[in-house]
């Protein structure tokens, strides 16, 4: 049989997960990474939330048990506190995991890189058209839908501005916080994720709709920062800042075209509702490797992720319609025994159920 030659564009979550799985199946890919080293960008905290990945409950156990991919979190989240303008909800249970991203040695991408045997070609911004000439297969894993858009295989749904900082203070690493407040993040969210007992990441993310374009991100940020300090009851010292402009949310039209696989954010991993994309990014990398190893079909395996994306988009569109008064009502409803039960029900796909109910309202 003609030997396959696989090029992976991007050493992020999807690209590295794909490389690990290919190696396990006896295929040695060539990985191209445009940065100087893995995760060479700002450090931030991210989370994996069980409720968004049903029926899988424990994402990290899923990766180790089924695929032999090992990821260590910063903490398992036992409590999520959600603030609206006037209300607060506390959800407890096995909510998920927090983890680090970026240039930190413990970041998910660095943990994955240590599990890859193949060397990574750094400082090489792969050109898709050139790779097609040299390799039998290309795995697009650039973490950015713009390339998939360029090759006319992408439906962009929105872009967002993300403004964040690393702050020092005192934190409980098992508790995360979210803000649903249009004064702070219009039609978006704010969040605080501890990186340790002494450091946390605080971020606002909101869509770049025309009505938001007039808003000054610095003013929103200062307002949010002040509210975070108030709610946490302490002065938080900013030690690092970052801003991501026009962060693209969308989904590819076809997961695979010819011998090119669209993975991670190029596939449509980033879910529009809360912007979570790590779990689907890792899965798409793994699924692409399975297809390349002749085990299953990428198009079929990614079907459930496309559905989740659509469900997530419906929930986002519905949430965007809520003013602060309605967000207060929503948060109050969450802070009940039923709210906690729905959040913790392991066999219940809450996102699917809610999106089904909201579909008529969002068109
Ligand atoms: C501030 C922020 C907070 C987030 N919070 C969460 C969260 O809490 N939970 C969650 O699940 N998700 C979160 N996400 C989304 C999540 O980070 C992404 O969905 C996920 O990282 C996508 O993985 P990926 O493999 O597609 O891309 P990445 O992991 O970003 O990797 C892409 C890699 O490709 C490289 N590259 C780009 N172009 C080229 C090229 N032409 N040639 C070679 N290499 C290239 C890049 O340098 C990078 O290393 C957040 C995102 C941001 C920005």
Short mmCIF file of C-alpha atoms and ligand atoms in Angstrom, two decimals:
data_model
loop_
_atom_site.label_atom_id
_atom_site.label_comp_id
_atom_site.label_asym_id
_atom_site.label_seq_id
_atom_site.Cartn_x
_atom_site.Cartn_y
_atom_site.Cartn_z
CA UNK A 1 0.00 0.00 0.00
CA UNK A 2 1.19 3.57 -0.77
CA UNK A 3 2.42 4.98 2.58
CA UNK A 4 0.44 7.94 3.87
CA UNK A 5 2.23 11.18 4.72
CA UNK A 6 0.35 13.35 7.19
CA UNK A 7 1.01 17.04 7.82
CA UNK A 8 -0.55 18.70 10.85
CA UNK A 9 -0.93 22.49 10.71
CA UNK A 10 -0.77 23.72 14.32
CA UNK A 11 0.56 22.29 17.58
CA UNK A 12 -2.42 23.20 19.74
CA UNK A 13 -5.01 20.96 21.35
CA UNK A 14 -6.46 19.42 18.19
CA UNK A 15 -3.15 19.07 16.34
CA UNK A 16 -1.30 17.50 19.26
CA UNK A 17 -4.15 15.14 20.19
CA UNK A 18 -4.19 14.02 16.56
CA UNK A 19 -0.41 13.48 16.56
CA UNK A 20 -0.53 11.39 19.76
CA UNK A 21 -3.26 9.15 18.36
CA UNK A 22 -1.53 8.77 14.99
CA UNK A 23 1.67 7.68 16.71
CA UNK A 24 -0.26 5.15 18.76
CA UNK A 25 -1.41 3.73 15.42
CA UNK A 26 2.04 3.62 13.88
CA UNK A 27 1.79 6.79 11.76
CA UNK A 28 4.42 9.51 12.25
CA UNK A 29 3.03 12.88 11.19
CA UNK A 30 4.95 16.09 10.52
CA UNK A 31 3.73 18.88 12.80
CA UNK A 32 4.12 22.52 11.74
CA UNK A 33 3.77 25.22 14.39
CA UNK A 34 4.04 28.91 13.57
CA UNK A 35 5.16 29.93 17.07
CA UNK A 36 8.61 29.46 18.63
CA UNK A 37 7.35 26.86 21.07
CA UNK A 38 4.16 25.14 22.12
CA UNK A 39 1.65 27.52 23.73
CA UNK A 40 3.84 30.56 23.18
CA UNK A 41 1.18 33.13 23.99
CA UNK A 42 -0.46 34.69 27.07
CA UNK A 43 -1.37 32.45 30.00
CA UNK A 44 -5.04 32.02 30.85
CA UNK A 45 -7.34 29.72 32.78
CA UNK A 46 -9.98 27.67 31.00
CA UNK A 47 -12.54 25.15 32.12
CA UNK A 48 -14.08 21.89 30.96
CA UNK A 49 -17.66 21.71 32.09
CA UNK A 50 -19.31 18.30 32.41
CA UNK A 51 -22.80 19.62 31.76
CA UNK A 52 -21.82 20.74 28.25
CA UNK A 53 -20.36 17.40 27.23
CA UNK A 54 -23.13 14.97 28.12
CA UNK A 55 -23.39 12.01 27.97
CA UNK A 56 -19.70 12.04 28.88
CA UNK A 57 -19.40 13.02 32.50
CA UNK A 58 -15.70 13.11 33.29
CA UNK A 59 -13.84 14.46 30.27
CA UNK A 60 -10.37 13.80 31.60
CA UNK A 61 -11.17 10.19 32.51
CA UNK A 62 -12.70 9.84 29.03
CA UNK A 63 -9.42 10.85 27.39
CA UNK A 64 -7.21 8.64 29.56
CA UNK A 65 -9.43 5.54 29.58
CA UNK A 66 -10.41 5.56 25.92
CA UNK A 67 -7.43 7.12 24.20
CA UNK A 68 -4.46 6.98 26.56
CA UNK A 69 -4.16 10.80 26.58
CA UNK A 70 -3.33 12.18 30.03
CA UNK A 71 -4.23 15.69 31.13
CA UNK A 72 -3.93 17.11 34.64
CA UNK A 73 -6.17 20.00 35.67
CA UNK A 74 -5.52 22.84 38.10
CA UNK A 75 -8.48 21.67 40.11
CA UNK A 76 -11.77 19.83 39.94
CA UNK A 77 -14.51 22.41 40.19
CA UNK A 78 -16.85 21.79 43.12
CA UNK A 79 -18.65 25.11 43.07
CA UNK A 80 -19.71 27.64 40.42
CA UNK A 81 -20.98 31.03 41.57
CA UNK A 82 -22.99 33.01 39.02
CA UNK A 83 -23.69 36.72 39.46
CA UNK A 84 -26.31 38.74 37.65
CA UNK A 85 -26.77 42.44 38.38
CA UNK A 86 -28.78 41.85 41.58
CA UNK A 87 -28.76 38.11 42.19
CA UNK A 88 -26.34 35.30 42.81
CA UNK A 89 -26.60 31.53 42.29
CA UNK A 90 -24.39 28.87 43.80
CA UNK A 91 -24.17 25.55 42.02
CA UNK A 92 -22.33 22.71 43.66
CA UNK A 93 -21.36 19.21 42.56
CA UNK A 94 -18.84 17.69 40.20
CA UNK A 95 -18.94 20.61 37.79
CA UNK A 96 -15.83 19.94 35.76
CA UNK A 97 -12.17 20.93 35.70
CA UNK A 98 -10.11 24.09 35.48
CA UNK A 99 -6.84 24.11 33.56
CA UNK A 100 -4.09 26.38 32.30
CA UNK A 101 -3.40 27.40 28.70
CA UNK A 102 -0.55 29.16 26.98
CA UNK A 103 3.15 29.32 27.78
CA UNK A 104 2.88 27.86 31.29
CA UNK A 105 4.72 24.47 31.61
CA UNK A 106 1.53 22.93 33.03
CA UNK A 107 -0.71 24.20 30.21
CA UNK A 108 -2.78 21.60 28.40
CA UNK A 109 -0.84 22.13 25.17
CA UNK A 110 2.49 21.62 26.97
CA UNK A 111 1.18 18.50 28.70
CA UNK A 112 0.14 17.12 25.30
CA UNK A 113 3.45 18.07 23.67
CA UNK A 114 5.27 15.95 26.25
CA UNK A 115 3.21 12.95 25.07
CA UNK A 116 4.14 13.43 21.41
CA UNK A 117 7.23 11.59 20.18
CA UNK A 118 7.45 13.28 16.77
CA UNK A 119 9.48 16.48 16.69
CA UNK A 120 7.61 19.72 16.02
CA UNK A 121 8.76 22.10 13.28
CA UNK A 122 8.61 25.46 15.05
CA UNK A 123 8.57 28.91 13.45
CA UNK A 124 6.96 27.39 10.39
CA UNK A 125 3.70 28.93 9.34
CA UNK A 126 2.45 26.15 7.13
CA UNK A 127 0.88 27.10 3.83
CA UNK A 128 -2.03 24.77 3.13
CA UNK A 129 -1.62 24.78 -0.65
CA UNK A 130 2.06 23.80 -0.38
CA UNK A 131 1.33 21.03 2.11
CA UNK A 132 -1.21 19.54 -0.28
CA UNK A 133 1.54 19.09 -2.85
CA UNK A 134 3.88 17.29 -0.48
CA UNK A 135 1.62 15.25 1.80
CA UNK A 136 -1.12 12.72 1.18
CA UNK A 137 -3.21 14.17 4.03
CA UNK A 138 -3.42 17.52 5.83
CA UNK A 139 -4.92 18.06 9.28
CA UNK A 140 -5.89 21.71 9.64
CA UNK A 141 -5.57 22.59 13.32
CA UNK A 142 -4.66 26.28 13.31
CA UNK A 143 -7.09 27.22 16.08
CA UNK A 144 -8.70 29.81 13.90
CA UNK A 145 -11.58 29.46 11.49
CA UNK A 146 -10.19 32.09 9.15
CA UNK A 147 -8.19 29.50 7.18
CA UNK A 148 -11.24 27.26 6.81
CA UNK A 149 -13.14 30.39 5.75
CA UNK A 150 -10.50 31.16 3.15
CA UNK A 151 -10.97 27.76 1.55
CA UNK A 152 -14.74 28.42 1.57
CA UNK A 153 -15.54 25.70 4.05
CA UNK A 154 -16.82 27.73 6.99
CA UNK A 155 -19.94 29.45 8.19
CA UNK A 156 -18.94 32.31 10.52
CA UNK A 157 -21.60 33.07 13.15
CA UNK A 158 -20.04 35.80 15.26
CA UNK A 159 -16.81 37.30 16.46
CA UNK A 160 -16.08 38.39 20.02
CA UNK A 161 -13.74 40.64 21.96
CA UNK A 162 -12.01 38.99 24.91
CA UNK A 163 -10.22 41.15 27.44
CA UNK A 164 -8.54 39.53 30.39
CA UNK A 165 -5.88 39.68 33.06
CA UNK A 166 -4.01 37.53 35.53
CA UNK A 167 -4.58 38.85 39.03
CA UNK A 168 -3.07 37.97 42.37
CA UNK A 169 -5.08 37.58 45.57
CA UNK A 170 -6.52 34.75 47.64
CA UNK A 171 -8.61 32.12 45.83
CA UNK A 172 -10.19 28.76 46.36
CA UNK A 173 -9.00 26.77 43.35
CA UNK A 174 -12.13 24.60 43.39
CA UNK A 175 -14.55 27.49 42.86
CA UNK A 176 -15.14 29.38 39.61
CA UNK A 177 -17.24 32.52 39.09
CA UNK A 178 -19.27 33.84 36.15
CA UNK A 179 -21.03 37.15 35.52
CA UNK A 180 -24.19 37.51 33.43
CA UNK A 181 -24.54 41.25 33.42
CA UNK A 182 -25.01 43.42 30.30
CA UNK A 183 -23.44 46.45 32.00
CA UNK A 184 -20.17 44.57 32.31
CA UNK A 185 -20.20 42.30 29.24
CA UNK A 186 -23.06 43.21 26.89
CA UNK A 187 -24.65 40.02 25.49
CA UNK A 188 -21.61 38.21 26.84
CA UNK A 189 -20.05 37.01 30.06
CA UNK A 190 -17.39 37.66 32.60
CA UNK A 191 -15.55 34.94 34.47
CA UNK A 192 -12.92 34.26 37.10
CA UNK A 193 -10.93 31.03 37.02
CA UNK A 194 -8.32 30.39 39.73
CA UNK A 195 -4.94 29.16 38.50
CA UNK A 196 -3.81 28.45 42.07
CA UNK A 197 -4.57 29.70 45.60
CA UNK A 198 -2.73 32.94 44.74
CA UNK A 199 -3.50 33.62 41.09
CA UNK A 200 -6.63 33.82 38.97
CA UNK A 201 -7.63 34.79 35.48
CA UNK A 202 -10.45 37.30 35.02
CA UNK A 203 -11.96 37.91 31.59
CA UNK A 204 -14.87 39.60 29.86
CA UNK A 205 -16.02 38.33 26.49
CA UNK A 206 -18.73 39.94 24.39
CA UNK A 207 -19.82 39.76 20.75
CA UNK A 208 -18.76 42.42 18.22
CA UNK A 209 -22.30 43.35 17.23
CA UNK A 210 -22.82 46.83 15.83
CA UNK A 211 -24.42 48.07 19.09
CA UNK A 212 -21.37 46.87 21.04
CA UNK A 213 -18.85 48.47 18.69
CA UNK A 214 -19.55 51.90 20.20
CA UNK A 215 -18.64 50.59 23.65
CA UNK A 216 -15.13 51.17 24.88
CA UNK A 217 -13.60 47.82 25.93
CA UNK A 218 -11.40 49.62 28.48
CA UNK A 219 -14.43 51.16 30.21
CA UNK A 220 -16.22 47.78 30.29
CA UNK A 221 -13.08 46.14 31.59
CA UNK A 222 -12.57 48.68 34.42
CA UNK A 223 -16.21 48.30 35.44
CA UNK A 224 -15.85 44.51 35.47
CA UNK A 225 -12.57 44.60 37.38
CA UNK A 226 -14.12 46.81 40.06
CA UNK A 227 -17.11 44.49 40.37
CA UNK A 228 -14.84 41.44 40.67
CA UNK A 229 -12.85 43.10 43.48
CA UNK A 230 -16.11 43.99 45.25
CA UNK A 231 -17.60 40.54 44.91
CA UNK A 232 -14.38 38.82 46.00
CA UNK A 233 -14.01 41.29 48.89
CA UNK A 234 -10.35 41.98 48.17
CA UNK A 235 -8.00 44.10 46.12
CA UNK A 236 -6.76 42.08 43.15
CA UNK A 237 -3.41 43.09 41.72
CA UNK A 238 -3.20 42.87 37.92
CA UNK A 239 0.08 41.19 36.93
CA UNK A 240 -0.54 40.47 33.26
CA UNK A 241 -3.12 41.50 30.65
CA UNK A 242 -4.30 40.20 27.31
CA UNK A 243 -6.83 41.05 24.65
CA UNK A 244 -8.11 38.93 21.78
CA UNK A 245 -9.92 40.79 19.03
CA UNK A 246 -12.41 39.33 16.57
CA UNK A 247 -12.27 35.81 18.06
CA UNK A 248 -14.18 33.82 15.48
CA UNK A 249 -17.07 31.45 16.21
CA UNK A 250 -18.39 29.36 13.34
CA UNK A 251 -18.55 25.88 11.93
CA UNK A 252 -17.12 24.20 8.85
CA UNK A 253 -19.50 23.06 6.16
CA UNK A 254 -17.68 19.75 5.69
CA UNK A 255 -15.46 18.19 8.39
CA UNK A 256 -13.37 16.56 5.68
CA UNK A 257 -12.77 17.69 2.10
CA UNK A 258 -10.73 15.29 0.01
CA UNK A 259 -7.75 14.45 2.18
CA UNK A 260 -7.97 17.52 4.42
CA UNK A 261 -9.44 17.23 7.91
CA UNK A 262 -10.78 20.35 9.63
CA UNK A 263 -10.17 20.00 13.38
CA UNK A 264 -10.42 22.12 16.53
CA UNK A 265 -11.65 25.66 15.95
CA UNK A 266 -11.22 25.08 12.18
CA UNK A 267 -13.93 22.46 12.52
CA UNK A 268 -16.19 24.54 14.77
CA UNK A 269 -15.02 23.38 18.18
CA UNK A 270 -15.68 26.65 19.93
CA UNK A 271 -19.23 26.45 21.22
CA UNK A 272 -21.11 29.76 20.85
CA UNK A 273 -23.00 29.62 24.18
CA UNK A 274 -20.08 30.00 26.61
CA UNK A 275 -17.15 29.82 24.22
CA UNK A 276 -15.96 26.40 25.37
CA UNK A 277 -13.93 24.59 22.75
CA UNK A 278 -11.28 22.49 24.44
CA UNK A 279 -13.19 19.25 24.68
CA UNK A 280 -14.41 19.26 21.05
CA UNK A 281 -10.96 20.40 19.87
CA UNK A 282 -9.29 17.40 21.50
CA UNK A 283 -11.98 15.05 20.21
CA UNK A 284 -11.76 16.25 16.62
CA UNK A 285 -7.98 15.70 16.67
CA UNK A 286 -8.51 12.18 17.99
CA UNK A 287 -11.29 11.43 15.49
CA UNK A 288 -9.18 12.62 12.54
CA UNK A 289 -6.40 10.25 13.64
CA UNK A 290 -8.91 7.41 13.89
CA UNK A 291 -10.03 8.02 10.32
CA UNK A 292 -6.44 8.22 9.09
CA UNK A 293 -5.73 4.92 10.83
CA UNK A 294 -8.67 3.32 9.02
CA UNK A 295 -10.73 2.84 12.20
CA UNK A 296 -13.76 5.03 11.58
CA UNK A 297 -15.12 7.83 9.43
CA UNK A 298 -14.40 11.40 10.52
CA UNK A 299 -17.66 12.77 9.09
CA UNK A 300 -19.69 10.30 11.11
CA UNK A 301 -17.73 10.66 14.35
CA UNK A 302 -18.00 14.43 14.37
CA UNK A 303 -21.79 14.41 13.84
CA UNK A 304 -22.55 14.83 17.55
CA UNK A 305 -20.19 17.79 17.80
CA UNK A 306 -21.92 19.57 14.91
CA UNK A 307 -25.20 19.02 16.71
CA UNK A 308 -23.78 20.40 19.98
CA UNK A 309 -22.56 23.46 18.10
CA UNK A 310 -26.05 24.10 16.74
CA UNK A 311 -27.63 23.57 20.17
CA UNK A 312 -25.11 25.92 21.71
CA UNK A 313 -25.83 28.59 19.10
CA UNK A 314 -29.56 28.43 19.87
CA UNK A 315 -28.89 28.91 23.59
CA UNK A 316 -26.59 31.85 22.90
CA UNK A 317 -29.11 33.58 20.65
CA UNK A 318 -31.79 33.16 23.33
CA UNK A 319 -29.56 34.46 26.12
CA UNK A 320 -28.62 37.49 24.06
CA UNK A 321 -32.27 38.55 24.12
CA UNK A 322 -32.33 38.83 27.92
CA UNK A 323 -31.94 42.19 29.62
CA UNK A 324 -30.50 42.45 33.12
CA UNK A 325 -33.92 42.08 34.76
CA UNK A 326 -34.49 38.76 32.97
CA UNK A 327 -30.96 37.64 33.74
CA UNK A 328 -31.72 38.33 37.41
CA UNK A 329 -34.75 36.03 37.15
CA UNK A 330 -32.71 33.33 35.42
CA UNK A 331 -29.96 33.42 38.02
CA UNK A 332 -32.54 33.33 40.83
CA UNK A 333 -34.06 30.21 39.25
CA UNK A 334 -30.63 28.57 39.11
CA UNK A 335 -30.15 29.12 42.83
CA UNK A 336 -32.72 26.50 43.79
CA UNK A 337 -32.71 22.81 44.52
CA UNK A 338 -34.12 22.19 41.03
CA UNK A 339 -31.46 24.36 39.43
CA UNK A 340 -28.79 22.32 41.19
CA UNK A 341 -30.47 19.04 40.29
CA UNK A 342 -30.66 19.89 36.58
CA UNK A 343 -27.02 20.97 36.68
CA UNK A 344 -25.91 17.71 38.28
CA UNK A 345 -28.13 15.20 36.44
CA UNK A 346 -25.55 12.96 34.81
CA UNK A 347 -27.74 11.27 32.24
CA UNK A 348 -29.54 14.46 31.26
CA UNK A 349 -28.28 16.50 28.30
CA UNK A 350 -29.36 19.92 29.58
CA UNK A 351 -27.94 21.84 26.60
CA UNK A 352 -29.85 19.69 24.13
CA UNK A 353 -33.06 19.96 26.15
CA UNK A 354 -32.82 23.73 26.63
CA UNK A 355 -31.96 24.34 22.98
CA UNK A 356 -34.96 22.26 21.95
CA UNK A 357 -37.24 24.40 24.11
CA UNK A 358 -35.71 27.65 22.89
CA UNK A 359 -35.64 26.85 19.18
CA UNK A 360 -39.07 28.39 18.37
CA UNK A 361 -38.16 31.58 20.28
CA UNK A 362 -34.88 32.07 18.42
CA UNK A 363 -36.14 31.08 14.98
C1 LIG B 1 -9.41 33.76 26.29
C2 LIG B 1 -9.99 32.42 25.92
C3 LIG B 1 -10.66 31.68 26.89
C4 LIG B 1 -11.21 30.46 26.56
N1 LIG B 1 -11.83 29.75 27.56
C5 LIG B 1 -12.24 28.48 27.32
C6 LIG B 1 -12.75 27.67 28.39
O1 LIG B 1 -12.86 28.11 29.54
N2 LIG B 1 -13.12 26.39 28.09
C7 LIG B 1 -12.99 25.86 26.85
O2 LIG B 1 -13.33 24.68 26.65
N3 LIG B 1 -12.52 26.61 25.81
C8 LIG B 1 -12.13 27.89 26.02
N4 LIG B 1 -11.60 28.64 24.99
C9 LIG B 1 -11.57 28.05 23.64
C10 LIG B 1 -10.42 27.04 23.48
O3 LIG B 1 -9.22 27.62 23.93
C11 LIG B 1 -10.29 26.68 21.99
O4 LIG B 1 -11.52 26.26 21.49
C12 LIG B 1 -9.24 25.58 21.76
O5 LIG B 1 -7.99 25.98 22.22
C13 LIG B 1 -9.14 25.28 20.28
O6 LIG B 1 -8.12 24.34 20.06
P1 LIG B 1 -7.37 24.27 18.65
O7 LIG B 1 -6.53 23.08 18.67
O8 LIG B 1 -8.37 24.44 17.58
O9 LIG B 1 -6.46 25.59 18.63
P2 LIG B 1 -5.21 26.00 19.52
O10 LIG B 1 -5.10 25.16 20.72
O11 LIG B 1 -5.31 27.47 19.68
O12 LIG B 1 -3.95 25.66 18.60
C14 LIG B 1 -3.74 26.23 17.33
C15 LIG B 1 -2.25 26.20 17.05
O13 LIG B 1 -2.03 26.42 15.65
C16 LIG B 1 -0.94 27.31 15.48
N5 LIG B 1 -1.05 27.89 14.12
C17 LIG B 1 -1.93 28.84 13.69
N6 LIG B 1 -1.80 29.04 12.37
C18 LIG B 1 -0.80 28.21 11.95
C19 LIG B 1 -0.21 27.95 10.69
N7 LIG B 1 -0.61 28.56 9.56
N8 LIG B 1 0.78 27.03 10.62
C20 LIG B 1 1.20 26.37 11.74
N9 LIG B 1 0.68 26.58 12.97
C21 LIG B 1 -0.33 27.48 13.06
C22 LIG B 1 -1.10 28.28 16.63
O14 LIG B 1 0.12 28.96 16.89
C23 LIG B 1 -1.50 27.32 17.76
O15 LIG B 1 -0.40 26.78 18.43
C24 LIG B 1 -11.09 29.92 25.25
C25 LIG B 1 -10.43 30.66 24.28
C26 LIG B 1 -9.88 31.89 24.60
C27 LIG B 1 -9.15 32.68 23.52
#
